[in-house]
Amino acid sequence: AYANRGRAHLKQGNLSSAAADYTRAVGLDPNDAMAYYYGACVYAVSGDAEQACDWLAQAIELDSSFWDSARTEPDFDSIRDASCFQSLVTEKTMP
């Protein structure tokens, strides 16, 4: 439920509420790859590349399909040039 509400907050631009909901979601289920992925989106949209990369790395570790999704997700556009993001999405690091 927190992850779903977090996505709604993200779409509405309520980034602090979205981040809080995703933090709650992964606190309740640390294996929720989707919550980590969309949490990464929140941090990317807010311009926090390091946090976004940390969350994205966890999402990819839990579900490698997020590796491919991250390569085209518009929410990551603001951090696409960040070295941490580049290291996560290059062919060499694909899990």
mmCIF file of N, CA and C in Angstrom, residues 41-86:
data_model
loop_
_atom_site.group_PDB
_atom_site.id
_atom_site.type_symbol
_atom_site.label_atom_id
_atom_site.label_comp_id
_atom_site.label_asym_id
_atom_site.label_seq_id
_atom_site.Cartn_x
_atom_site.Cartn_y
_atom_site.Cartn_z
ATOM 1 N N CYS A 41 13.613 6.344 -8.444
ATOM 2 C CA CYS A 41 13.044 7.367 -9.334
ATOM 3 C C CYS A 41 12.806 8.675 -8.582
ATOM 4 N N VAL A 42 12.282 8.567 -7.369
ATOM 5 C CA VAL A 42 12.024 9.758 -6.558
ATOM 6 C C VAL A 42 13.319 10.529 -6.331
ATOM 7 N N TYR A 43 14.352 9.820 -5.919
ATOM 8 C CA TYR A 43 15.624 10.502 -5.644
ATOM 9 C C TYR A 43 16.236 11.070 -6.920
ATOM 10 N N ALA A 44 16.064 10.374 -8.040
ATOM 11 C CA ALA A 44 16.585 10.892 -9.305
ATOM 12 C C ALA A 44 15.858 12.175 -9.699
ATOM 13 N N VAL A 45 14.544 12.163 -9.613
ATOM 14 C CA VAL A 45 13.762 13.354 -9.964
ATOM 15 C C VAL A 45 14.147 14.525 -9.065
ATOM 16 N N SER A 46 14.455 14.235 -7.807
ATOM 17 C CA SER A 46 14.841 15.308 -6.893
ATOM 18 C C SER A 46 16.306 15.722 -7.064
ATOM 19 N N GLY A 47 17.053 15.010 -7.932
ATOM 20 C CA GLY A 47 18.431 15.380 -8.228
ATOM 21 C C GLY A 47 19.472 14.774 -7.313
ATOM 22 N N ASP A 48 19.074 13.844 -6.472
ATOM 23 C CA ASP A 48 20.006 13.190 -5.549
ATOM 24 C C ASP A 48 20.535 11.900 -6.192
ATOM 25 N N ALA A 49 21.575 12.043 -6.999
ATOM 26 C CA ALA A 49 22.104 10.917 -7.768
ATOM 27 C C ALA A 49 22.602 9.783 -6.877
ATOM 28 N N GLU A 50 23.292 10.106 -5.813
ATOM 29 C CA GLU A 50 23.850 9.050 -4.948
ATOM 30 C C GLU A 50 22.757 8.202 -4.313
ATOM 31 N N GLN A 51 21.730 8.856 -3.759
ATOM 32 C CA GLN A 51 20.613 8.112 -3.167
ATOM 33 C C GLN A 51 19.901 7.300 -4.242
ATOM 34 N N ALA A 52 19.669 7.922 -5.397
ATOM 35 C CA ALA A 52 18.994 7.228 -6.489
ATOM 36 C C ALA A 52 19.777 5.976 -6.888
ATOM 37 N N CYS A 53 21.078 6.104 -6.982
ATOM 38 C CA CYS A 53 21.913 4.963 -7.368
ATOM 39 C C CYS A 53 21.908 3.869 -6.304
ATOM 40 N N ASP A 54 21.929 4.266 -5.045
ATOM 41 C CA ASP A 54 21.873 3.273 -3.969
ATOM 42 C C ASP A 54 20.574 2.474 -4.042
ATOM 43 N N TRP A 55 19.466 3.168 -4.210
ATOM 44 C CA TRP A 55 18.171 2.495 -4.287
ATOM 45 C C TRP A 55 18.064 1.665 -5.563
ATOM 46 N N LEU A 56 18.552 2.193 -6.671
ATOM 47 C CA LEU A 56 18.491 1.454 -7.923
ATOM 48 C C LEU A 56 19.348 0.198 -7.859
ATOM 49 N N ALA A 57 20.508 0.292 -7.266
ATOM 50 C CA ALA A 57 21.377 -0.889 -7.131
ATOM 51 C C ALA A 57 20.653 -1.986 -6.355
ATOM 52 N N GLN A 58 19.942 -1.601 -5.308
ATOM 53 C CA GLN A 58 19.194 -2.594 -4.523
ATOM 54 C C GLN A 58 18.068 -3.201 -5.356
ATOM 55 N N ALA A 59 17.375 -2.381 -6.125
ATOM 56 C CA ALA A 59 16.294 -2.883 -6.984
ATOM 57 C C ALA A 59 16.829 -3.890 -7.997
ATOM 58 N N ILE A 60 17.949 -3.558 -8.622
ATOM 59 C CA ILE A 60 18.539 -4.445 -9.626
ATOM 60 C C ILE A 60 19.033 -5.732 -8.989
ATOM 61 N N GLU A 61 19.587 -5.634 -7.802
ATOM 62 C CA GLU A 61 20.049 -6.837 -7.108
ATOM 63 C C GLU A 61 18.886 -7.786 -6.817
ATOM 64 N N LEU A 62 17.753 -7.222 -6.461
ATOM 65 C CA LEU A 62 16.580 -8.039 -6.141
ATOM 66 C C LEU A 62 15.859 -8.541 -7.385
ATOM 67 N N ASP A 63 15.885 -7.757 -8.455
ATOM 68 C CA ASP A 63 15.184 -8.116 -9.696
ATOM 69 C C ASP A 63 15.930 -7.496 -10.870
ATOM 70 N N SER A 64 16.659 -8.323 -11.590
ATOM 71 C CA SER A 64 17.526 -7.815 -12.657
ATOM 72 C C SER A 64 16.754 -7.166 -13.807
ATOM 73 N N SER A 65 15.446 -7.361 -13.894
ATOM 74 C CA SER A 65 14.688 -6.718 -14.967
ATOM 75 C C SER A 65 14.691 -5.196 -14.832
ATOM 76 N N PHE A 66 14.955 -4.696 -13.628
ATOM 77 C CA PHE A 66 15.010 -3.251 -13.440
ATOM 78 C C PHE A 66 16.258 -2.641 -14.065
ATOM 79 N N TRP A 67 17.261 -3.447 -14.358
ATOM 80 C CA TRP A 67 18.450 -2.952 -15.056
ATOM 81 C C TRP A 67 18.046 -2.370 -16.402
ATOM 82 N N ASP A 68 17.263 -3.127 -17.142
ATOM 83 C CA ASP A 68 16.843 -2.679 -18.462
ATOM 84 C C ASP A 68 15.868 -1.506 -18.360
ATOM 85 N N SER A 69 14.968 -1.568 -17.412
ATOM 86 C CA SER A 69 13.994 -0.487 -17.229
ATOM 87 C C SER A 69 14.678 0.843 -16.940
ATOM 88 N N ALA A 70 15.706 0.798 -16.128
ATOM 89 C CA ALA A 70 16.406 2.028 -15.738
ATOM 90 C C ALA A 70 17.068 2.710 -16.926
ATOM 91 N N ARG A 71 17.437 1.938 -17.906
ATOM 92 C CA ARG A 71 18.122 2.506 -19.067
ATOM 93 C C ARG A 71 17.230 3.441 -19.874
ATOM 94 N N THR A 72 15.911 3.252 -19.800
ATOM 95 C CA THR A 72 15.000 4.069 -20.600
ATOM 96 C C THR A 72 14.010 4.885 -19.765
ATOM 97 N N GLU A 73 14.013 4.706 -18.455
ATOM 98 C CA GLU A 73 13.063 5.402 -17.574
ATOM 99 C C GLU A 73 13.321 6.910 -17.585
ATOM 100 N N PRO A 74 12.339 7.706 -18.022
ATOM 101 C CA PRO A 74 12.526 9.163 -18.050
ATOM 102 C C PRO A 74 12.833 9.783 -16.686
ATOM 103 N N ASP A 75 12.375 9.151 -15.610
ATOM 104 C CA ASP A 75 12.654 9.708 -14.279
ATOM 105 C C ASP A 75 14.144 9.788 -13.982
ATOM 106 N N PHE A 76 14.957 9.010 -14.675
ATOM 107 C CA PHE A 76 16.395 9.029 -14.441
ATOM 108 C C PHE A 76 17.143 10.015 -15.348
ATOM 109 N N ASP A 77 16.426 10.744 -16.169
ATOM 110 C CA ASP A 77 17.082 11.655 -17.110
ATOM 111 C C ASP A 77 18.010 12.656 -16.420
ATOM 112 N N SER A 78 17.623 13.139 -15.257
ATOM 113 C CA SER A 78 18.435 14.166 -14.590
ATOM 114 C C SER A 78 19.747 13.623 -14.024
ATOM 115 N N ILE A 79 19.865 12.303 -13.873
ATOM 116 C CA ILE A 79 21.108 11.731 -13.329
ATOM 117 C C ILE A 79 21.800 10.810 -14.324
ATOM 118 N N ARG A 80 21.322 10.799 -15.549
ATOM 119 C CA ARG A 80 21.851 9.870 -16.552
ATOM 120 C C ARG A 80 23.364 9.996 -16.747
ATOM 121 N N ASP A 81 23.913 11.180 -16.562
ATOM 122 C CA ASP A 81 25.354 11.391 -16.740
ATOM 123 C C ASP A 81 26.161 11.138 -15.474
ATOM 124 N N ALA A 82 25.494 10.886 -14.364
ATOM 125 C CA ALA A 82 26.210 10.635 -13.101
ATOM 126 C C ALA A 82 26.994 9.326 -13.205
ATOM 127 N N SER A 83 28.198 9.334 -12.707
ATOM 128 C CA SER A 83 29.047 8.146 -12.818
ATOM 129 C C SER A 83 28.437 6.934 -12.123
ATOM 130 N N CYS A 84 27.774 7.141 -10.992
ATOM 131 C CA CYS A 84 27.167 5.995 -10.302
ATOM 132 C C CYS A 84 26.058 5.389 -11.156
ATOM 133 N N PHE A 85 25.283 6.220 -11.836
ATOM 134 C CA PHE A 85 24.222 5.700 -12.698
ATOM 135 C C PHE A 85 24.827 4.976 -13.893
ATOM 136 N N GLN A 86 25.827 5.575 -14.499
ATOM 137 C CA GLN A 86 26.478 4.945 -15.646
ATOM 138 C C GLN A 86 27.041 3.576 -15.282
#
